XYZ file of C-alpha atoms in Angstrom:
545
model
C 0.000 0.000 0.000
C 2.833 2.403 0.816
C 4.521 1.796 -2.525
C 1.253 2.457 -4.339
C 0.933 5.814 -2.556
C 4.489 6.745 -3.487
C 3.893 5.920 -7.147
C 0.590 7.831 -7.142
C 2.058 11.051 -5.814
C 5.090 10.714 -8.071
C 2.785 10.445 -11.091
C 0.780 13.425 -9.821
C 3.919 15.522 -9.549
C 5.116 14.575 -13.055
C 1.686 15.344 -14.520
C 1.558 18.748 -12.836
C 5.044 19.596 -14.068
C 4.257 18.542 -17.641
C 0.983 20.481 -17.746
C 2.728 23.568 -16.392
C 5.340 23.437 -19.137
C 2.669 23.299 -21.850
C 1.325 26.708 -20.842
C 2.542 29.869 -22.550
C 5.575 31.562 -21.072
C 3.875 34.509 -19.446
C 5.810 36.815 -17.146
C 3.560 35.895 -14.238
C 4.334 32.161 -14.615
C 8.090 32.436 -14.226
C 9.743 31.792 -10.842
C 12.957 33.591 -10.184
C 16.069 31.375 -10.422
C 18.780 31.437 -7.839
C 19.479 30.204 -4.313
C 16.804 29.548 -1.691
C 16.857 28.434 1.929
C 13.901 26.899 3.730
C 12.762 25.773 7.149
C 9.768 23.469 7.721
C 7.945 21.705 10.539
C 5.648 18.757 9.974
C 4.272 15.486 11.195
C 2.178 12.499 10.308
C 2.320 8.732 10.131
C 5.937 7.817 10.968
C 6.271 4.113 11.678
C 8.804 1.299 11.705
C 7.277 -1.170 9.293
C 7.603 -4.824 10.382
C 5.438 -7.949 10.576
C 4.264 -10.048 13.577
C 2.541 -12.869 11.725
C 1.631 -15.612 14.193
C 2.958 -13.732 17.222
C 0.573 -10.817 17.639
C -0.331 -7.590 15.928
C 1.444 -4.343 15.175
C -0.042 -0.832 15.078
C 1.689 2.139 13.419
C 2.887 5.177 15.308
C 3.127 8.884 14.663
C 6.074 11.257 14.628
C 7.315 14.724 13.746
C 9.629 16.368 11.224
C 11.968 19.352 11.370
C 14.148 20.271 8.436
C 16.336 23.017 7.019
C 17.391 22.961 3.397
C 19.006 24.655 0.444
C 17.731 24.850 -3.140
C 19.236 26.194 -6.329
C 16.888 26.676 -9.299
C 17.649 27.372 -12.954
C 15.657 29.593 -15.284
C 13.597 26.645 -16.549
C 12.289 25.966 -13.035
C 14.336 22.845 -12.331
C 17.011 22.673 -9.684
C 18.711 20.585 -7.034
C 18.870 20.689 -3.258
C 20.065 19.127 -0.035
C 18.445 19.062 3.414
C 19.212 18.204 7.004
C 16.172 16.832 8.786
C 15.249 15.246 12.087
C 12.440 12.701 11.943
C 10.904 10.692 14.792
C 9.306 7.268 14.289
C 7.073 5.129 16.464
C 5.362 1.742 16.451
C 3.494 -0.486 18.895
C 3.378 -4.262 19.186
C 1.044 -6.556 21.097
C 2.197 -10.150 21.594
C 0.187 -13.249 22.379
C 2.160 -16.480 21.958
C 4.205 -19.099 23.818
C 7.931 -19.683 23.459
C 9.296 -23.086 24.538
C 12.989 -23.922 25.079
C 13.813 -27.623 25.309
C 16.732 -29.073 27.248
C 16.669 -26.476 30.025
C 18.273 -27.326 33.367
C 16.812 -26.054 36.624
C 18.621 -25.259 39.866
C 18.389 -28.944 40.895
C 20.001 -30.117 37.624
C 16.684 -31.462 36.366
C 16.054 -31.321 32.625
C 12.781 -29.651 31.664
C 11.114 -27.525 29.010
C 11.169 -23.800 29.773
C 8.032 -21.981 28.624
C 7.431 -18.222 28.331
C 3.812 -17.124 27.947
C 3.145 -13.669 26.450
C -0.277 -12.548 27.665
C -0.993 -9.650 25.266
C 2.172 -7.899 26.306
C 2.374 -4.440 24.713
C 5.660 -2.899 23.673
C 6.185 0.627 22.325
C 9.211 1.450 20.135
C 10.514 4.962 19.469
C 13.469 6.235 17.449
C 14.765 9.573 16.155
C 16.731 9.638 12.917
C 18.951 12.267 11.297
C 18.398 12.323 7.553
C 20.262 13.824 4.582
C 18.062 13.908 1.464
C 19.550 14.902 -1.902
C 17.185 15.373 -4.796
C 15.935 17.126 -7.905
C 13.284 19.838 -7.482
C 10.921 21.900 -9.607
C 8.833 25.029 -9.003
C 6.340 26.889 -11.168
C 4.258 30.028 -10.678
C 0.531 29.490 -11.249
C -0.715 32.979 -10.410
C 0.705 36.209 -9.119
C 0.673 34.960 -5.527
C 0.614 31.178 -5.944
C 3.329 28.650 -6.846
C 3.598 24.874 -6.967
C 6.664 22.689 -6.660
C 8.036 19.378 -5.549
C 10.988 17.069 -5.541
C 12.186 13.482 -5.568
C 15.496 11.904 -4.605
C 17.535 9.683 -2.284
C 17.394 9.738 1.517
C 20.018 8.462 3.966
C 19.070 8.267 7.659
C 21.049 7.461 10.805
C 19.570 6.590 14.191
C 20.381 9.241 16.792
C 18.152 7.995 19.644
C 15.984 4.932 20.264
C 14.094 3.311 23.141
C 11.540 0.598 23.785
C 9.310 -0.010 26.821
C 6.566 -2.454 27.719
C 3.328 -0.766 28.718
C 0.606 -3.250 29.647
C -0.118 -6.877 30.591
C 2.720 -9.284 31.349
C 4.765 -12.377 30.568
C 4.884 -15.542 32.665
C 7.646 -18.164 32.824
C 6.837 -21.804 33.589
C 8.640 -25.144 33.613
C 7.237 -28.336 32.145
C 8.798 -31.610 33.339
C 7.945 -34.338 30.902
C 9.281 -37.090 33.120
C 6.711 -36.088 35.747
C 4.098 -34.728 33.337
C 4.008 -31.642 35.504
C 4.089 -27.889 34.785
C 5.367 -25.616 37.561
C 4.537 -21.915 37.756
C 4.301 -19.043 40.221
C 7.461 -20.208 42.014
C 9.937 -17.301 42.087
C 12.511 -19.345 44.010
C 12.785 -21.554 40.893
C 12.613 -18.550 38.520
C 9.023 -19.240 37.483
C 7.335 -15.857 37.818
C 5.386 -13.025 36.144
C 6.878 -9.744 34.938
C 5.762 -6.771 32.844
C 8.185 -3.866 33.293
C 10.923 -3.958 30.633
C 12.799 -1.230 28.755
C 15.966 -0.853 26.754
C 17.549 0.124 23.441
C 17.953 -1.504 20.030
C 20.796 -1.546 17.530
C 19.759 -0.346 14.082
C 21.525 -0.139 10.757
C 21.455 3.099 8.718
C 18.473 3.402 6.396
C 18.849 4.043 2.660
C 15.684 4.959 0.820
C 13.842 7.554 -1.259
C 11.611 10.550 -0.658
C 8.875 12.414 -2.509
C 7.363 15.792 -1.746
C 4.749 18.140 -3.221
C 4.655 21.846 -2.263
C 2.133 24.676 -2.547
C 3.635 28.145 -1.955
C 2.000 31.503 -1.301
C 4.067 34.594 -2.136
C 4.379 36.898 0.884
C 6.863 39.284 -0.789
C 9.307 39.057 -3.732
C 11.782 37.123 -1.576
C 9.664 35.227 0.958
C 7.175 32.382 0.365
C 4.876 30.516 2.728
C 5.229 26.790 2.034
C 2.605 24.064 2.623
C 3.697 20.593 1.594
C 3.096 16.869 1.517
C 5.945 14.357 1.951
C 6.537 10.626 1.964
C 9.656 8.508 2.607
C 10.497 4.802 2.582
C 13.645 2.877 3.556
C 14.537 0.097 1.142
C 17.171 -1.784 3.143
C 16.563 -3.894 6.242
C 17.303 -1.844 9.357
C 17.435 -4.868 11.673
C 20.881 -5.495 13.165
C 20.361 -8.363 15.669
C 19.073 -11.873 14.888
C 18.482 -15.251 16.527
C 17.583 -13.949 19.961
C 14.569 -14.768 22.063
C 12.258 -11.889 22.847
C 12.714 -12.898 26.494
C 15.857 -14.971 27.100
C 15.692 -16.779 30.487
C 19.238 -18.127 30.031
C 17.997 -21.438 31.387
C 20.674 -23.803 30.071
C 22.704 -23.822 33.264
C 21.693 -23.984 36.949
C 23.679 -20.830 37.708
C 22.531 -18.746 34.723
C 19.000 -17.705 35.651
C 20.096 -14.424 37.155
C 21.244 -13.375 33.645
C 17.785 -13.484 32.079
C 17.092 -10.513 29.817
C 14.244 -9.056 27.788
C 15.784 -8.376 24.357
C 12.669 -6.836 22.800
C 10.728 -7.898 19.750
C 12.861 -5.997 17.183
C 16.026 -7.766 18.404
C 14.428 -11.232 18.421
C 13.736 -13.936 15.886
C 10.078 -12.878 15.840
C 10.791 -9.994 13.430
C 12.725 -10.503 10.196
C 12.764 -7.049 8.552
C 12.360 -3.413 9.607
C 11.692 -0.636 7.091
C 11.053 2.967 8.217
C 8.091 4.643 6.485
C 6.648 8.133 6.828
C 3.895 10.189 5.218
C 2.623 13.546 6.414
C 2.154 17.296 5.995
C 4.553 20.167 6.636
C 4.546 23.967 6.708
C 7.304 26.547 6.714
C 9.011 29.454 4.971
C 11.175 29.684 1.862
C 13.504 32.665 1.338
C 15.378 33.717 -1.811
C 18.949 34.645 -0.906
C 20.320 36.804 -3.749
C 19.176 38.283 -7.035
C 21.460 38.543 -10.039
C 21.043 40.045 -13.533
C 20.203 36.563 -14.735
C 17.242 36.504 -12.376
C 15.414 39.285 -14.254
C 12.190 38.279 -15.912
C 12.674 38.172 -19.692
C 9.460 40.072 -20.319
C 10.734 43.019 -18.297
C 13.944 43.550 -20.316
C 12.327 44.754 -23.569
C 10.776 48.007 -22.266
C 14.088 48.834 -20.568
C 15.918 48.569 -23.911
C 13.458 50.910 -25.622
C 13.916 53.524 -22.873
C 17.682 53.404 -23.174
C 17.519 53.896 -26.951
C 15.382 57.007 -26.480
C 17.827 58.349 -23.956
C 20.661 57.717 -26.383
C 18.875 59.667 -29.128
C 18.427 62.577 -26.709
C 22.120 62.467 -25.905
C 22.958 62.770 -29.624
C 21.104 66.076 -29.805
C 22.647 67.493 -26.655
C 26.176 68.006 -28.012
C 24.792 69.829 -31.121
C 23.173 72.484 -28.884
C 26.382 73.322 -27.043
C 28.062 76.421 -28.476
C 31.556 75.321 -27.517
C 31.348 72.120 -29.483
C 29.657 73.457 -32.641
C 32.829 74.161 -34.684
C 34.345 70.803 -33.785
C 31.227 68.674 -34.237
C 30.016 69.904 -37.624
C 32.334 67.822 -39.798
C 31.919 64.768 -37.545
C 28.133 64.667 -37.186
C 27.835 63.124 -40.647
C 30.357 60.438 -39.719
C 28.442 59.499 -36.596
C 25.450 58.573 -38.700
C 27.573 56.030 -40.497
C 29.113 54.586 -37.336
C 26.323 53.349 -35.009
C 28.759 51.822 -32.447
C 29.583 55.299 -31.237
C 25.933 55.864 -30.356
C 25.835 52.633 -28.349
C 29.016 53.391 -26.392
C 28.096 56.835 -25.179
C 26.319 55.444 -22.068
C 29.512 56.097 -20.136
C 29.649 59.805 -21.097
C 28.681 62.392 -18.565
C 29.425 65.434 -20.794
C 27.457 64.303 -23.835
C 30.229 65.167 -26.334
C 31.266 62.749 -29.055
C 34.267 64.567 -30.573
C 36.898 63.804 -27.955
C 35.983 60.160 -28.091
C 36.721 59.893 -31.776
C 40.083 61.544 -31.294
C 41.045 59.455 -28.272
C 39.753 56.035 -29.313
C 41.931 55.625 -32.389
C 44.967 56.486 -30.333
C 44.053 53.968 -27.717
C 43.305 51.417 -30.351
C 46.599 52.061 -32.164
C 48.785 51.825 -29.093
C 47.745 48.341 -28.027
C 47.988 47.117 -31.593
C 51.615 48.268 -31.877
C 52.414 46.824 -28.469
C 50.605 43.578 -29.013
C 52.335 42.714 -32.293
C 55.786 42.224 -30.816
C 54.228 40.161 -28.072
C 52.783 37.848 -30.681
C 56.196 37.648 -32.316
C 57.713 36.809 -28.997
C 55.106 34.172 -28.440
C 55.680 32.560 -31.829
C 59.241 31.535 -31.109
C 57.915 29.944 -27.974
C 55.651 27.881 -30.181
C 58.603 27.129 -32.447
C 60.536 25.914 -29.466
C 58.092 23.055 -29.121
C 59.906 20.933 -31.711
C 62.641 20.699 -29.115
C 60.217 18.530 -27.237
C 60.029 16.372 -30.338
C 63.831 16.226 -30.248
C 63.517 15.087 -26.706
C 61.340 12.193 -27.780
C 64.205 10.169 -29.200
C 65.704 10.429 -25.755
C 62.668 8.590 -24.610
C 63.169 6.120 -27.429
C 66.700 5.549 -26.187
C 65.203 3.766 -23.256
C 65.872 0.358 -24.804
C 68.983 0.561 -22.683
C 66.674 -0.432 -19.907
C 65.917 -3.565 -21.886
C 69.600 -4.358 -21.641
C 69.268 -3.940 -17.938
C 66.301 -6.299 -17.796
C 68.497 -9.401 -17.882
C 69.823 -8.132 -14.603
C 66.301 -8.410 -13.298
C 66.022 -11.859 -14.847
C 69.133 -12.848 -12.935
C 67.065 -12.567 -9.793
C 66.203 -16.276 -9.835
C 69.162 -16.467 -7.514
C 66.698 -15.229 -4.940
C 64.406 -18.065 -5.933
C 67.284 -20.438 -5.248
C 67.476 -18.898 -1.825
C 63.775 -19.395 -1.204
C 64.041 -23.133 -0.555
C 66.365 -22.194 2.288
C 63.524 -20.121 3.714
C 61.099 -22.992 3.145
C 63.338 -25.374 5.045
C 62.830 -23.382 8.230
C 59.046 -23.993 8.499
C 59.716 -27.695 9.068
C 60.625 -26.857 12.630
C 57.519 -24.608 12.920
C 55.234 -27.487 11.851
C 56.255 -29.562 14.820
C 53.038 -28.324 16.383
C 50.352 -26.464 14.461
C 46.706 -26.051 15.424
C 43.660 -25.537 13.208
C 40.329 -24.551 14.781
C 37.004 -25.051 13.000
C 33.564 -24.134 14.338
C 30.736 -25.524 12.285
C 28.476 -27.741 14.371
C 24.824 -27.325 15.194
C 23.533 -28.120 18.630
C 23.740 -31.842 19.410
C 25.085 -32.604 15.911
C 28.406 -34.126 14.810
C 28.251 -33.621 11.044
C 30.061 -30.654 9.496
C 27.176 -28.566 8.175
C 29.055 -26.576 5.510
C 31.886 -28.675 4.147
C 32.746 -26.248 1.355
C 33.753 -23.584 3.872
C 36.468 -25.856 5.278
C 37.641 -27.654 2.129
C 40.721 -25.462 1.836
C 41.669 -26.051 5.466
C 41.425 -29.842 5.112
C 43.337 -29.669 1.798
C 46.154 -27.752 3.485
C 46.320 -30.249 6.338
C 46.472 -33.142 3.864
C 49.328 -31.483 1.959
C 51.264 -30.916 5.178
C 50.769 -34.570 6.100
C 52.123 -35.684 2.712
C 55.088 -33.317 2.950
C 55.959 -34.543 6.441
C 55.371 -38.322 6.509
C 56.511 -38.551 10.127
C 53.973 -35.952 11.319
C 51.049 -37.089 13.455
C 47.602 -35.539 13.609
C 45.455 -35.216 16.718
C 41.824 -34.132 16.425
C 40.059 -32.926 19.590
C 36.297 -32.436 19.696
C 34.644 -29.856 21.975
C 31.048 -29.072 22.972
C 29.083 -26.406 24.816
C 27.826 -26.815 28.387
C 24.330 -28.064 27.568
C 23.776 -31.661 28.729
C 25.720 -34.034 30.945
C 29.482 -34.557 30.830
C 29.117 -38.113 29.476
C 26.847 -36.972 26.657
C 29.223 -34.171 25.688
C 32.276 -36.484 25.751
C 30.579 -38.840 23.310
C 29.434 -35.975 21.131
C 32.924 -34.421 21.043
C 34.439 -37.761 19.935
C 31.903 -38.049 17.111
C 32.818 -34.570 15.917
C 36.529 -35.480 15.897
C 35.822 -38.658 13.909
C 33.785 -36.638 11.424
C 36.853 -34.495 10.707
C 39.038 -37.631 10.534
C 36.850 -39.039 7.746
C 37.421 -35.925 5.653
C 41.202 -36.245 6.004
C 41.176 -39.956 5.181
C 39.281 -39.160 1.974
C 42.140 -36.815 1.078
C 44.743 -39.562 1.311
C 45.909 -39.278 4.915
C 46.487 -42.631 6.551
C 44.047 -43.266 9.421
C 46.941 -44.748 11.465
C 48.440 -41.257 11.712
C 45.265 -39.704 13.113
C 44.251 -39.803 16.783
C 40.774 -38.655 17.857
C 40.029 -37.342 21.336
C 37.208 -35.512 23.094
C 37.362 -32.781 25.710
C 33.593 -32.450 25.907
C 32.603 -29.318 27.813
C 35.819 -29.119 29.901
C 37.773 -26.601 27.759
C 35.440 -23.933 26.352
C 36.882 -21.419 23.929
C 34.732 -18.629 25.416
C 32.436 -18.561 28.478
C 29.097 -20.285 27.911
C 27.075 -17.183 28.814
C 25.025 -16.819 25.613
C 23.868 -18.833 22.646
C 26.434 -17.128 20.414
C 29.280 -18.184 22.746
C 27.938 -21.731 22.956
C 28.005 -21.907 19.168
C 31.716 -20.924 19.244
C 32.480 -23.687 21.727
C 30.937 -26.379 19.496
C 34.198 -26.910 17.594
C 37.092 -29.174 16.670
C 40.824 -28.545 17.006
C 43.306 -30.260 14.668
C 46.886 -30.362 16.016
C 49.829 -31.453 13.809
C 52.923 -32.655 15.665
C 56.143 -34.237 14.540
C-alpha cells in the first residue's frame, strides 16, 4: 500500500510539471532562479514497518519532522537541493504467543522444558533519525501569488536515539517436566514468575531509501514564500541489526545462569525478520530567496528597458549639437556618426554628452595596443617554435631500450628463488606443532554442516601430512555446556571422527590420526550466551612431529 501511494504522488507531480510546461511563457508564470533556503515543521504517520505474523499484531505510530534545506533553481524551473532533517518514528506491538525452550536445566540439575507465555504484552518502540536527502526539485508560478513545486530523490538516515518499553499486561515463565508430566509456575525461588516492566535500546543499521514531496507556496513578498507541503519517505534496506535472539531470554541452560535473564525486545528477536522505516505527512514553513542577479530578471521586463535606453541615447545625440563650444568641432563629424552606429551605443559612459573627444582618443588607444601587441605575438611565436625541441627530446625517450639491456639483470634474480628453498626449510621446525580450529556444528550434531567452507583447510592439512610423513595428527572435539558430561564427551568424539573421515578421503592414513574428546571441559569462550555456545561447538586439529 505504501509503494502504491508513493507511485501515485510521483505520477501526480510529473503530470503537474508537464501540464505547467505546456502553458505559454507569461511573465507571471516564471519563478525567479537562484538560491533559496527553507525551514519546515511537519508530522504524520511515521512508523517502523515490520510484521508479527503468528505472534501478535502491530499498530503504526506517529512522529514529527523538522528540516532546514538549500535549493538552487535554474531559469527553466528545475534545480537541485540538499536538506538536514530530524524525523521521529514510532510503532506499537502486542504479543500473544508461547515460546518453549527444550533441554533447560533447573537449579536442581533437572532437565525440563522452559516456557514463556506472552499474555498480550504491549511494547512501544521509538526512534529519532537524522536524515540527509539529496534530490531534484521543480517550481512553477501558477498565479501572481501562488506557486507549486516538488521534488524526488535519495534519503540516507542514521539513528540518533531509540528506546523501547513495555506498557501493559505481562509475561509468565513456567517449567514443564515431561518425566513427571508436571508444569510448575508461580514459584519465584525456581525462577518461574510473572513480569511486565521492561525497557531498553535496540541496535539499528542506517536506512537508505527515497523521498517524494509536493509543495504549494503563497508569495508573501518578492523574496519570501509561505510553504505548505506533503511528503513521503520509505527505507529500502533492512534496518534490523540483531538476529536469533529470544524476545525474552531466560538463560535457562545452566543452573547458575538464571540471574542473567534478559528481555531483548521484539525488534532484536527472531520474531521480526525485517524493519523498514516509512513516513507520510504534511509540513509547513518558509522559503527565502537569498540573492538576485542580472540573470534573475524576468525576460518580459527587459524589452521596455531597452526601448527607454535607446530614447535616452537619441536625446544624448542632440545634446552636443546644442552646445556652443562644441559646434565648430562637431560639424564635420556629425555626418560620420550617422555612419558609425557603435559610437551611439558606447556613449552610455559619457557624462558630458560630447562625441568629438571620443573619436580623437579612441583611435589612439586602439593604435597603441595594436603596436604593443604585435611584438608580443612575435615573442610568443618563437615559444611555439621551441616546441619541436620537445620532439627532439622524444628520441631520448626512445633511447630507453637501454633499460631492456638492464632487464636481464632483473632476470638474474632467480638467484633469490634459489634462496627461497632455504627459507622454506625453516618452516619444518615450525610445523612440529600447528593447530587448526574449526567451528561448524549445530547443537547436538556431529556432522560438518558446511563442508565447502572448510575444504581449503582440510586440503592444506592433507598437503602438510604428505610433505611430512613422520607428522602425526590429533583431532580434539569440543562441545558447549548443555547436557551431561558423558553426553558431551561422546558428542565431542563423534565430531573429531567426522573431521578424521574428511582427512582420510584426502589420502591421509588413518593410522596417523588420533581422535580425542574434551567435551565441555575446555570452552573457547564462556558459555554465557547462545552465540558463545556456538563458538564452543568446535574441533581442534593439532599437527605434531
